[in-house]
Short mmCIF file of C-alpha atoms and ligand atoms in Angstrom, two decimals:
data_model
loop_
_atom_site.label_atom_id
_atom_site.label_comp_id
_atom_site.label_asym_id
_atom_site.label_seq_id
_atom_site.Cartn_x
_atom_site.Cartn_y
_atom_site.Cartn_z
CA MET I 283 -4.65 -18.34 17.11
CA GLN I 284 -7.45 -17.64 19.57
CA GLU I 285 -10.93 -17.22 18.00
CA VAL I 286 -12.99 -14.50 19.69
CA LEU I 287 -16.71 -13.91 19.20
CA HIS I 288 -17.57 -10.25 19.51
CA LYS I 289 -19.91 -9.99 22.51
CA ARG I 290 -20.18 -6.51 23.91
CA GLU I 291 -21.40 -6.35 27.46
CA ASN I 292 -23.31 -3.46 28.94
CA GLY I 293 -20.48 -2.71 31.30
CA LYS I 294 -17.98 0.06 31.03
CA ILE I 295 -17.63 1.55 27.55
CA PRO I 296 -14.22 3.12 27.01
CA LYS I 297 -14.44 6.76 26.06
CA THR I 298 -11.50 7.55 23.79
CA ILE I 299 -9.25 5.75 21.38
CA ILE I 300 -6.28 7.17 19.54
CA VAL I 301 -5.62 6.07 15.97
CA ALA I 302 -2.55 6.46 13.75
CA GLN I 303 -1.36 5.32 10.32
CA THR I 304 2.32 4.35 10.12
CA GLY I 305 4.73 3.08 7.50
CA GLY I 306 4.03 3.19 3.75
CA PRO I 307 0.42 4.03 2.83
CA SER I 308 -1.78 1.92 0.57
CA ALA I 309 -4.69 2.57 -1.76
CA VAL I 310 -7.12 1.26 0.87
CA ILE I 311 -5.56 2.28 4.20
CA ASN I 312 -8.30 4.91 4.64
CA CYS I 313 -11.00 2.24 4.25
CA THR I 314 -9.62 0.88 7.54
CA LEU I 315 -9.74 4.31 9.12
CA ALA I 316 -13.33 4.71 7.89
CA GLY I 317 -14.19 1.34 9.47
CA ILE I 318 -12.69 2.47 12.77
CA VAL I 319 -14.48 5.84 12.78
CA SER I 320 -17.88 4.41 11.90
CA ARG I 321 -17.66 1.57 14.46
CA CYS I 322 -16.55 4.11 17.10
CA GLN I 323 -19.57 6.26 16.28
CA GLU I 324 -21.91 3.27 16.60
CA ASN I 325 -20.53 2.75 20.12
CA GLN I 326 -20.24 6.40 21.23
CA VAL I 327 -16.45 6.15 21.44
CA LYS I 328 -14.45 9.30 20.84
CA VAL I 329 -11.76 8.79 18.19
CA LEU I 330 -8.71 11.05 17.90
CA GLY I 331 -6.25 10.84 15.00
CA LEU I 332 -2.52 11.47 15.30
CA VAL I 333 -1.35 13.60 12.36
CA ASN I 334 1.81 11.94 11.00
CA ALA I 335 1.58 9.27 13.69
CA PHE I 336 4.05 9.66 16.59
CA GLU I 337 5.49 12.83 15.12
CA GLY I 338 2.03 14.34 15.56
CA LEU I 339 1.71 12.95 19.07
CA LEU I 340 5.02 14.52 20.10
CA ALA I 341 4.14 17.85 18.49
CA GLY I 342 0.52 17.89 19.70
CA ASN I 343 -0.98 17.59 16.21
CA ILE I 344 -4.21 15.76 16.90
CA VAL I 345 -7.49 15.73 14.97
CA ASP I 346 -10.89 14.73 16.35
CA LEU I 347 -12.61 12.36 13.92
CA SER I 348 -15.59 11.54 16.13
CA GLY I 349 -18.06 13.87 14.46
CA LEU I 350 -17.52 13.04 10.78
CA ASP I 351 -20.83 12.67 8.97
CA ALA I 352 -21.70 9.67 6.80
CA GLU I 353 -20.86 11.44 3.54
CA THR I 354 -17.44 12.49 4.86
CA ILE I 355 -16.71 8.95 6.04
CA GLN I 356 -17.63 7.73 2.55
CA ARG I 357 -15.19 10.23 1.02
CA LEU I 358 -12.54 9.07 3.47
CA TYR I 359 -13.21 5.48 2.34
CA SER I 360 -12.70 6.53 -1.27
CA THR I 361 -9.44 8.40 -0.74
CA PRO I 362 -6.07 6.64 -1.24
CA GLY I 363 -2.88 7.43 0.70
CA ALA I 364 -2.76 7.92 4.47
CA PHE I 365 -5.43 10.54 5.30
CA LEU I 366 -3.88 11.28 8.71
CA GLY I 367 -0.36 11.42 7.31
CA SER I 368 2.15 8.71 8.12
CA SER I 369 5.63 8.46 9.61
CA ARG I 370 8.71 6.27 9.67
CA LEU I 371 10.12 7.91 12.79
CA GLN I 372 12.19 5.33 14.70
CA LEU I 373 10.93 4.99 18.27
CA THR I 374 13.89 5.54 20.57
CA ALA I 375 13.85 4.80 24.31
CA SER I 376 13.22 8.46 25.14
CA ILE I 377 10.29 8.72 22.69
CA LEU I 378 8.86 5.44 23.99
CA LYS I 379 8.88 6.75 27.52
CA LYS I 380 6.81 9.79 26.48
CA ILE I 381 4.16 8.00 24.39
CA PRO I 382 2.01 6.44 27.19
CA TYR I 383 1.98 9.74 29.08
CA LEU I 384 1.01 11.78 26.00
CA ILE I 385 -1.77 9.35 25.09
CA LYS I 386 -3.09 9.41 28.63
CA LYS I 387 -3.08 13.21 28.52
CA LEU I 388 -5.45 12.98 25.54
CA GLY I 389 -7.72 10.69 27.57
CA GLY I 390 -6.84 7.70 25.38
CA GLU I 391 -7.55 4.25 26.76
CA GLY I 392 -6.75 2.54 23.51
CA LEU I 393 -4.20 2.98 20.75
CA LEU I 394 -4.99 1.53 17.32
CA LEU I 395 -2.00 1.50 14.98
CA ILE I 396 -2.78 0.85 11.32
CA GLY I 397 0.45 -0.47 9.85
CA GLY I 398 2.69 -3.28 8.71
CA ASN I 399 5.23 -5.59 10.32
CA GLY I 400 7.37 -2.65 11.50
CA THR I 401 4.32 -1.04 13.08
CA MET I 402 3.42 -4.29 14.88
CA PHE I 403 6.88 -4.26 16.43
CA ALA I 404 6.39 -0.62 17.42
CA ALA I 405 2.94 -1.40 18.87
CA HIS I 406 4.42 -4.14 21.05
CA ILE I 407 7.19 -1.97 22.46
CA ILE I 408 4.66 0.80 23.16
CA SER I 409 2.48 -1.70 24.99
CA GLU I 410 5.47 -2.75 27.07
CA ALA I 411 6.43 0.88 27.71
CA ALA I 412 2.88 1.58 28.94
CA LYS I 413 3.13 -1.33 31.37
CA MET I 414 6.52 -0.07 32.60
CA GLU I 415 4.96 3.33 33.23
CA ASN I 416 1.94 1.73 34.93
CA THR I 417 -0.38 3.26 32.34
CA ALA I 418 -3.55 1.35 31.48
CA LEU I 419 -3.45 1.41 27.69
CA GLN I 420 -4.82 -1.18 25.27
CA VAL I 421 -2.54 -1.31 22.22
CA LEU I 422 -3.83 -3.02 19.08
CA GLY I 423 -2.20 -3.46 15.68
CA VAL I 424 -4.49 -3.14 12.66
CA PRO I 425 -2.77 -4.75 9.66
CA LYS I 426 -2.02 -2.94 6.38
CA THR I 427 0.80 -3.23 3.87
CA ILE I 428 1.14 -3.60 0.14
CA ASP I 429 4.05 -6.01 0.77
CA ASN I 430 1.86 -8.84 2.19
CA ASP I 431 4.75 -9.66 4.50
CA ILE I 432 2.90 -9.82 7.84
CA VAL I 433 3.03 -13.32 9.28
CA GLY I 434 -0.15 -15.08 10.41
CA LEU I 435 -2.51 -13.48 7.86
CA GLU I 436 -3.85 -15.06 4.69
CA ARG I 437 -3.45 -11.68 3.00
CA THR I 438 -2.95 -8.14 4.28
CA PRO I 439 -5.24 -5.20 3.42
CA GLY I 440 -3.45 -3.11 0.80
CA PHE I 441 -1.86 -6.03 -1.01
CA GLY I 442 -4.78 -6.95 -3.30
CA SER I 443 -5.01 -3.44 -4.76
CA ALA I 444 -1.25 -3.09 -5.22
CA ALA I 445 -1.16 -6.56 -6.80
CA LYS I 446 -3.88 -5.52 -9.24
CA TYR I 447 -1.93 -2.40 -10.20
CA VAL I 448 1.26 -4.41 -10.74
CA ALA I 449 -0.49 -7.03 -12.87
CA GLN I 450 -2.24 -4.39 -14.99
CA ALA I 451 0.94 -2.35 -15.45
CA VAL I 452 3.04 -5.38 -16.40
CA ARG I 453 0.42 -6.54 -18.88
CA ASP I 454 0.11 -3.11 -20.54
CA ILE I 455 3.87 -2.47 -20.58
CA GLY I 456 4.24 -5.87 -22.25
CA ILE I 457 1.76 -4.89 -24.96
CA ASP I 458 3.61 -1.61 -25.48
CA LEU I 459 6.96 -3.37 -25.77
CA GLU I 460 5.68 -6.05 -28.15
CA ALA I 461 4.47 -3.25 -30.44
CA MET I 462 7.89 -1.60 -30.26
CA LYS I 463 10.09 -4.69 -30.45
CA THR I 464 11.70 -3.61 -33.72
CA PHE I 465 13.11 -0.67 -31.76
CA GLU I 466 13.55 -1.98 -28.21
CA GLN I 467 13.53 -5.56 -27.03
CA VAL I 468 13.86 -5.85 -23.25
CA ARG I 469 12.18 -4.17 -20.30
CA ILE I 470 13.15 -4.89 -16.73
CA ILE I 471 10.33 -3.89 -14.39
CA GLU I 472 11.10 -3.33 -10.72
CA VAL I 473 8.32 -3.97 -8.23
CA MET I 474 8.06 -3.01 -4.53
CA GLY I 475 7.71 -5.49 -1.69
CA ARG I 476 10.93 -5.09 0.32
CA SER I 477 12.70 -8.39 0.89
CA VAL I 478 9.79 -10.60 -0.12
CA GLY I 479 8.33 -11.21 -3.57
CA TRP I 480 4.53 -11.27 -3.15
CA LEU I 481 4.02 -8.17 -5.29
CA ALA I 482 6.56 -9.17 -7.93
CA ALA I 483 4.85 -12.56 -8.12
CA ALA I 484 1.51 -10.80 -8.66
CA ALA I 485 2.77 -9.75 -12.09
CA GLY I 486 2.18 -13.40 -13.07
CA LEU I 487 -1.54 -12.66 -13.27
CA ALA I 488 -0.81 -10.65 -16.41
CA LYS I 489 0.27 -13.69 -18.40
CA ASN I 490 -2.47 -15.24 -20.55
CA HIS I 491 -0.27 -16.78 -23.26
CA PRO I 492 3.29 -18.22 -23.27
CA ALA I 493 4.42 -15.36 -25.52
CA ALA I 494 2.82 -12.67 -23.34
CA SER I 495 4.40 -10.54 -20.61
CA PRO I 496 5.90 -11.28 -18.12
CA HIS I 497 8.37 -13.80 -19.53
CA LEU I 498 10.48 -14.00 -16.38
CA ILE I 499 9.84 -13.14 -12.71
CA TYR I 500 12.66 -12.88 -10.15
CA LEU I 501 11.76 -13.02 -6.46
CA PRO I 502 14.00 -11.87 -3.59
CA GLU I 503 13.43 -15.26 -1.93
CA GLN I 504 15.66 -16.95 -4.59
CA PRO I 505 19.39 -16.12 -4.80
CA PHE I 506 20.02 -14.08 -7.94
CA ASP I 507 22.57 -15.31 -10.48
CA GLU I 508 23.67 -12.85 -13.18
CA ASN I 509 24.87 -15.45 -15.69
CA GLU I 510 21.66 -17.42 -15.37
CA PHE I 511 19.66 -14.18 -15.77
CA ILE I 512 21.50 -13.24 -18.97
CA SER I 513 20.98 -16.70 -20.51
CA GLU I 514 17.28 -16.63 -19.56
CA ILE I 515 16.81 -13.20 -21.18
CA LYS I 516 18.66 -14.40 -24.28
CA ARG I 517 16.54 -17.55 -24.55
CA ALA I 518 13.26 -15.66 -24.17
CA TYR I 519 14.39 -13.06 -26.72
CA GLU I 520 15.28 -15.74 -29.24
CA LYS I 521 11.84 -17.28 -28.76
CA TYR I 522 9.58 -14.21 -28.69
CA GLY I 523 11.64 -11.30 -30.01
CA PHE I 524 10.95 -9.27 -26.84
CA VAL I 525 11.28 -9.89 -23.11
CA VAL I 526 9.55 -8.45 -20.07
CA ALA I 527 11.36 -9.43 -16.87
CA VAL I 528 9.98 -8.50 -13.45
CA VAL I 529 12.29 -8.14 -10.44
CA GLY I 530 11.31 -7.74 -6.82
CA GLU I 531 13.10 -4.66 -5.42
CA GLY I 532 14.78 -6.84 -2.77
CA VAL I 533 16.57 -9.27 -5.13
CA LYS I 534 19.97 -10.30 -3.80
CA TYR I 535 22.88 -12.58 -4.65
CA GLN I 536 23.66 -15.85 -2.82
CA ASP I 537 25.90 -13.96 -0.36
CA GLY I 538 23.06 -11.57 0.55
CA THR I 539 24.40 -8.53 -1.34
CA PRO I 540 21.50 -6.58 -2.90
CA VAL I 541 21.43 -6.42 -6.71
CA GLY I 542 22.18 -2.88 -7.87
CA ALA I 543 21.48 -1.14 -4.54
CA SER I 544 22.53 2.49 -4.38
CA PRO I 545 25.24 3.35 -1.83
CA PHE I 546 22.72 5.73 -0.24
CA ALA I 547 20.28 2.94 0.51
CA GLU I 548 21.31 2.34 4.12
CA LEU I 549 19.73 4.92 6.43
CA ASP I 550 21.27 6.00 9.73
CA ASN I 551 18.50 4.30 11.69
CA GLY I 552 19.31 0.92 10.15
CA SER I 553 16.31 0.69 7.81
CA ARG I 554 16.82 0.47 4.08
CA ILE I 555 15.51 2.29 1.02
CA TYR I 556 15.08 -0.26 -1.73
CA GLY I 557 15.48 0.34 -5.43
CA GLY I 558 18.06 0.20 -8.20
CA ALA I 559 17.97 -3.44 -9.29
CA ALA I 560 16.16 -2.81 -12.59
CA ASN I 561 18.53 -0.02 -13.67
CA TYR I 562 21.51 -2.18 -12.91
CA LEU I 563 20.08 -5.19 -14.72
CA ALA I 564 19.04 -3.21 -17.81
CA ASP I 565 22.64 -1.94 -18.07
CA LEU I 566 23.87 -5.50 -17.69
CA VAL I 567 21.64 -6.68 -20.56
CA ASN I 568 22.72 -3.75 -22.77
CA ASN I 569 26.37 -4.58 -22.13
CA ARG I 570 26.17 -8.35 -22.53
CA LEU I 571 23.56 -8.88 -25.26
CA ASP I 572 22.97 -7.34 -28.67
CA VAL I 573 19.56 -5.86 -27.75
CA ARG I 574 18.17 -2.59 -26.43
CA ALA I 575 17.01 -2.84 -22.82
CA ARG I 576 15.29 -0.32 -20.56
CA ALA I 577 14.50 -0.27 -16.84
CA GLN I 578 11.02 0.58 -15.65
CA ASP I 579 10.07 1.49 -12.10
CA LEU I 580 6.38 1.19 -11.29
CA THR I 581 6.77 4.20 -8.96
CA MET I 582 4.77 5.03 -5.82
CA ALA I 583 1.63 4.58 -7.94
CA GLN I 584 1.75 0.88 -7.04
CA ARG I 585 0.87 1.68 -3.46
CA CYS I 586 -1.70 4.45 -4.01
CA PHE I 587 -3.39 4.14 -7.41
CA LYS I 588 -7.09 4.61 -6.78
CA LEU I 589 -8.27 3.23 -10.13
CA SER I 590 -6.70 -0.15 -9.40
CA ARG I 591 -8.35 -0.70 -6.03
CA SER I 592 -9.60 -4.23 -5.59
CA PRO I 593 -13.18 -4.36 -4.23
CA VAL I 594 -12.26 -7.36 -2.06
CA ASP I 595 -9.34 -5.41 -0.64
CA GLU I 596 -11.50 -2.34 0.04
CA LYS I 597 -14.03 -4.42 1.93
CA GLU I 598 -11.45 -6.35 3.94
CA ALA I 599 -9.63 -3.13 4.83
CA TYR I 600 -12.90 -1.59 6.10
CA THR I 601 -13.87 -4.70 8.04
CA ILE I 602 -10.53 -5.01 9.84
CA GLY I 603 -11.02 -1.43 11.11
CA GLN I 604 -14.45 -2.30 12.50
CA LEU I 605 -13.12 -5.50 14.07
CA ALA I 606 -10.28 -3.60 15.72
CA VAL I 607 -12.81 -1.39 17.52
CA ASN I 608 -14.73 -4.52 18.57
CA ALA I 609 -11.52 -5.98 19.97
CA PHE I 610 -10.82 -2.76 21.82
CA LEU I 611 -14.32 -2.74 23.33
CA ASP I 612 -13.80 -6.34 24.39
CA GLY I 613 -10.71 -5.30 26.37
CA CYS I 614 -8.07 -6.87 24.10
CA ASP I 615 -4.48 -5.65 24.34
CA ASP I 616 -0.96 -6.15 22.93
CA SER I 617 -2.39 -7.99 19.91
CA MET I 618 -2.76 -7.73 16.17
CA VAL I 619 -6.38 -7.97 15.06
CA CYS I 620 -7.07 -10.61 12.37
CA TYR I 621 -10.19 -11.82 10.60
CA GLY I 622 -12.27 -14.50 12.29
CA MET I 623 -14.32 -17.30 10.78
CA SER I 624 -17.22 -14.97 9.92
CA GLU I 625 -17.68 -11.26 9.15
CA ASP I 626 -18.42 -10.34 12.76
CA THR I 627 -15.66 -12.25 14.47
CA TYR I 628 -12.03 -11.49 14.88
CA SER I 629 -9.06 -13.43 16.07
CA LEU I 630 -5.91 -12.16 17.70
CA LEU I 631 -2.20 -12.75 17.39
CA PRO I 632 0.23 -11.53 20.05
CA LEU I 633 2.11 -8.50 18.70
CA SER I 634 5.35 -10.11 19.85
CA ASP I 635 4.72 -13.00 17.43
CA VAL I 636 4.27 -10.81 14.36
CA GLY I 637 6.23 -7.59 14.95
CA GLY I 638 9.33 -7.25 12.79
CA LYS I 639 8.85 -10.73 11.28
CA GLU I 640 8.50 -11.43 7.58
CA LYS I 641 6.31 -13.79 5.55
CA SER I 642 8.02 -15.10 2.40
CA VAL I 643 6.43 -16.50 -0.76
CA PRO I 644 6.21 -20.30 -0.23
CA THR I 645 8.16 -22.51 -2.63
CA ALA I 646 4.88 -24.08 -3.85
CA TYR I 647 3.91 -20.71 -5.34
CA TYR I 648 6.97 -20.22 -7.58
CA ASP I 649 8.88 -22.31 -10.09
CA LYS I 650 12.53 -21.29 -9.86
CA HIS I 651 13.38 -23.15 -13.10
CA THR I 652 10.85 -21.40 -15.37
CA LYS I 653 10.84 -18.16 -13.31
CA GLN I 654 7.06 -18.24 -13.31
CA VAL I 655 4.44 -18.41 -10.56
CA THR I 656 2.42 -21.60 -10.15
CA PRO I 657 -1.33 -22.16 -10.75
CA ALA I 658 -1.76 -22.54 -6.97
CA PHE I 659 -0.39 -19.01 -6.48
CA LEU I 660 -2.69 -17.60 -9.17
CA GLU I 661 -5.69 -19.26 -7.57
CA TRP I 662 -4.77 -17.66 -4.23
CA LEU I 663 -4.06 -14.29 -5.88
CA ARG I 664 -7.39 -14.10 -7.73
CA LEU I 665 -9.19 -14.04 -4.38
CA ALA I 666 -7.27 -10.89 -3.41
CA VAL I 667 -7.50 -9.12 -6.76
CA GLY I 668 -11.06 -9.96 -7.81
CA ASP I 669 -12.26 -9.68 -11.40
CA TRP I 670 -9.64 -9.60 -14.08
CA ASP I 671 -10.11 -8.39 -17.65
CA TYR I 672 -8.47 -10.37 -20.45
CA SER I 673 -10.34 -8.79 -23.31
CA TYR I 674 -7.37 -7.11 -25.04
CA LEU I 675 -6.93 -7.98 -28.72
CA THR I 676 -3.59 -9.00 -30.24
CA LEU I 677 -2.66 -10.00 -33.80
CA ARG I 678 -2.40 -13.55 -32.45
CA ASP I 679 -6.11 -13.48 -31.61
CA ILE I 680 -7.05 -12.90 -35.27
CA GLY I 681 -4.83 -15.76 -36.42
CA TYR I 682 -1.72 -13.81 -37.42
CA GLU I 683 1.60 -14.86 -35.83
CA ARG I 684 3.78 -11.77 -35.71
CA PRO I 685 7.32 -12.42 -37.02
CA ARG I 686 9.89 -12.69 -34.23
N1 LIG R 748 12.79 -1.66 15.25
C1 LIG R 748 12.03 -0.59 15.49
N2 LIG R 748 12.29 0.22 16.55
C2 LIG R 748 11.53 1.28 16.81
N3 LIG R 748 10.48 1.65 16.08
C3 LIG R 748 10.17 0.91 15.00
C4 LIG R 748 10.92 -0.26 14.64
N4 LIG R 748 10.37 -0.80 13.54
C5 LIG R 748 9.34 -0.01 13.21
N5 LIG R 748 9.22 1.01 14.08
C6 LIG R 748 8.20 2.05 14.06
O1 LIG R 748 7.11 1.63 13.22
C7 LIG R 748 6.96 2.55 12.12
C8 LIG R 748 6.51 1.83 10.87
O2 LIG R 748 7.40 0.78 10.51
P1 LIG R 748 7.83 0.56 9.00
O3 LIG R 748 8.70 -0.65 8.97
O4 LIG R 748 8.37 1.84 8.45
O5 LIG R 748 6.46 0.29 8.20
P2 LIG R 748 5.40 -0.89 8.29
O6 LIG R 748 4.74 -0.82 9.61
O7 LIG R 748 4.47 -0.55 7.18
O8 LIG R 748 6.13 -2.17 8.09
C9 LIG R 748 8.33 3.20 12.03
O9 LIG R 748 8.21 4.47 11.50
C10 LIG R 748 8.71 3.33 13.51
O10 LIG R 748 7.99 4.39 14.12
O1 LIG R 749 10.88 4.76 0.04
P1 LIG R 749 10.27 4.19 1.26
O2 LIG R 749 9.74 5.18 2.23
O3 LIG R 749 11.17 3.18 1.90
O4 LIG R 749 8.97 3.43 0.77
C1 LIG R 749 9.06 2.31 -0.07
C2 LIG R 749 8.72 1.06 0.69
O5 LIG R 749 7.41 1.14 1.22
C3 LIG R 749 6.65 0.03 0.81
O6 LIG R 749 5.87 0.47 -0.29
C4 LIG R 749 5.71 -0.43 1.88
O7 LIG R 749 6.42 -0.88 3.00
P2 LIG R 749 5.78 -0.94 4.44
O8 LIG R 749 4.39 -1.50 4.29
O9 LIG R 749 6.70 -1.84 5.23
O10 LIG R 749 5.74 0.44 4.99
C5 LIG R 749 7.69 -1.01 0.37
O11 LIG R 749 7.19 -1.91 -0.59
C6 LIG R 749 8.77 -0.13 -0.18
O12 LIG R 749 10.05 -0.71 -0.09
MG1 LIG R 750 6.75 -3.42 6.54
#
């Protein structure tokens, strides 16, 4: 990775950049947009937003963000979800051919795409398309995703807040279930993250006692075995009288078949809608064990819940937006912007090295025998999530061991 010190020269200052938000939103994606807008203002750069990303570009739906006042930028910073509207429109050859021309028509010399690993792939093919069309266009990827699956980054803006939501939800659902264990004994909680288990693993932060939720965590990185799963649920139930199991939405069997995927999950464009594992597994538990089990989906709230925003994540999301503008002003192109060694420096990774690739949870962060995350993972995770409140009271804390 090449380390770049931000030194702006008094030469030519580019006049206009185009910004878009693509892929799934996050609770802090607008902090990045706020960072871009404010750094553009500091440098007298005009900044135009594409409404619903490339769909907006094709339809001519463009919004000028250059004149937002400080209070409005602060409100933007505070707002979850993608302010500009997002898109998952697949970029076909004919769309790709049009993009450089349409951006040029808007006067854009730079294109900043705030997105995940799919977006980085898109950014690279747009950069190549611009070169094919002989259009001078600097394309930069600005990382965001709740999945934390972008290679080359310590952590991705969006992940820390989603991780905090997941950990809080799993802890509170566990407390709810423990209270209700005479009625219902097992909850299977499905967590987003596509085919990697960073977010599912984040549930491990909720556990402050061996008896506390989550009792078992299943990551997509490990082949899923139904018989093993049933015996692990049974064992935990016999020990604690209730079981919270967390599954990453991308869990799959040894042969690669997804666990419980709906037949509608494959889209025409080849991408996949995840979901269904928890429902399937709760049915499996109900059929194979003498307990009552329920599936729980943490819903879209995990990628947009304002109250769970991590302050570290907010700040990093804002900073990466500012750094992206610095990189643009420095003439960088066809790269993803990453943090540097200090607040004012950035580093770059070629888009072709990160686009469409996936970063898995390393084996050192997960114990496949206990189905728990390791202390090393929790140490890493705490930096992304920030302060964590363990002040809940249980009967255990006042010296009473609840009967199983
Ligand atoms: N293989 C691809 N071919 C063409 N366009 C792609 C491809 N992968 C991603 N894109 C573009 O990038 C956008 C965002 O990618 P997606 O995977 O949905 O989210 P993320 O960037 O958050 O990973 C897609 O809507 C599409 O416009
Ligand atoms: O239903 P959709 O549109 O596929 O959105 C859900 C997906 O989006 C995400 O929340 C975020 O994914 P991206 O960052 O790759 O866009 C995934 O965790 C999840 O699988
Ligand atoms: Mg992605």
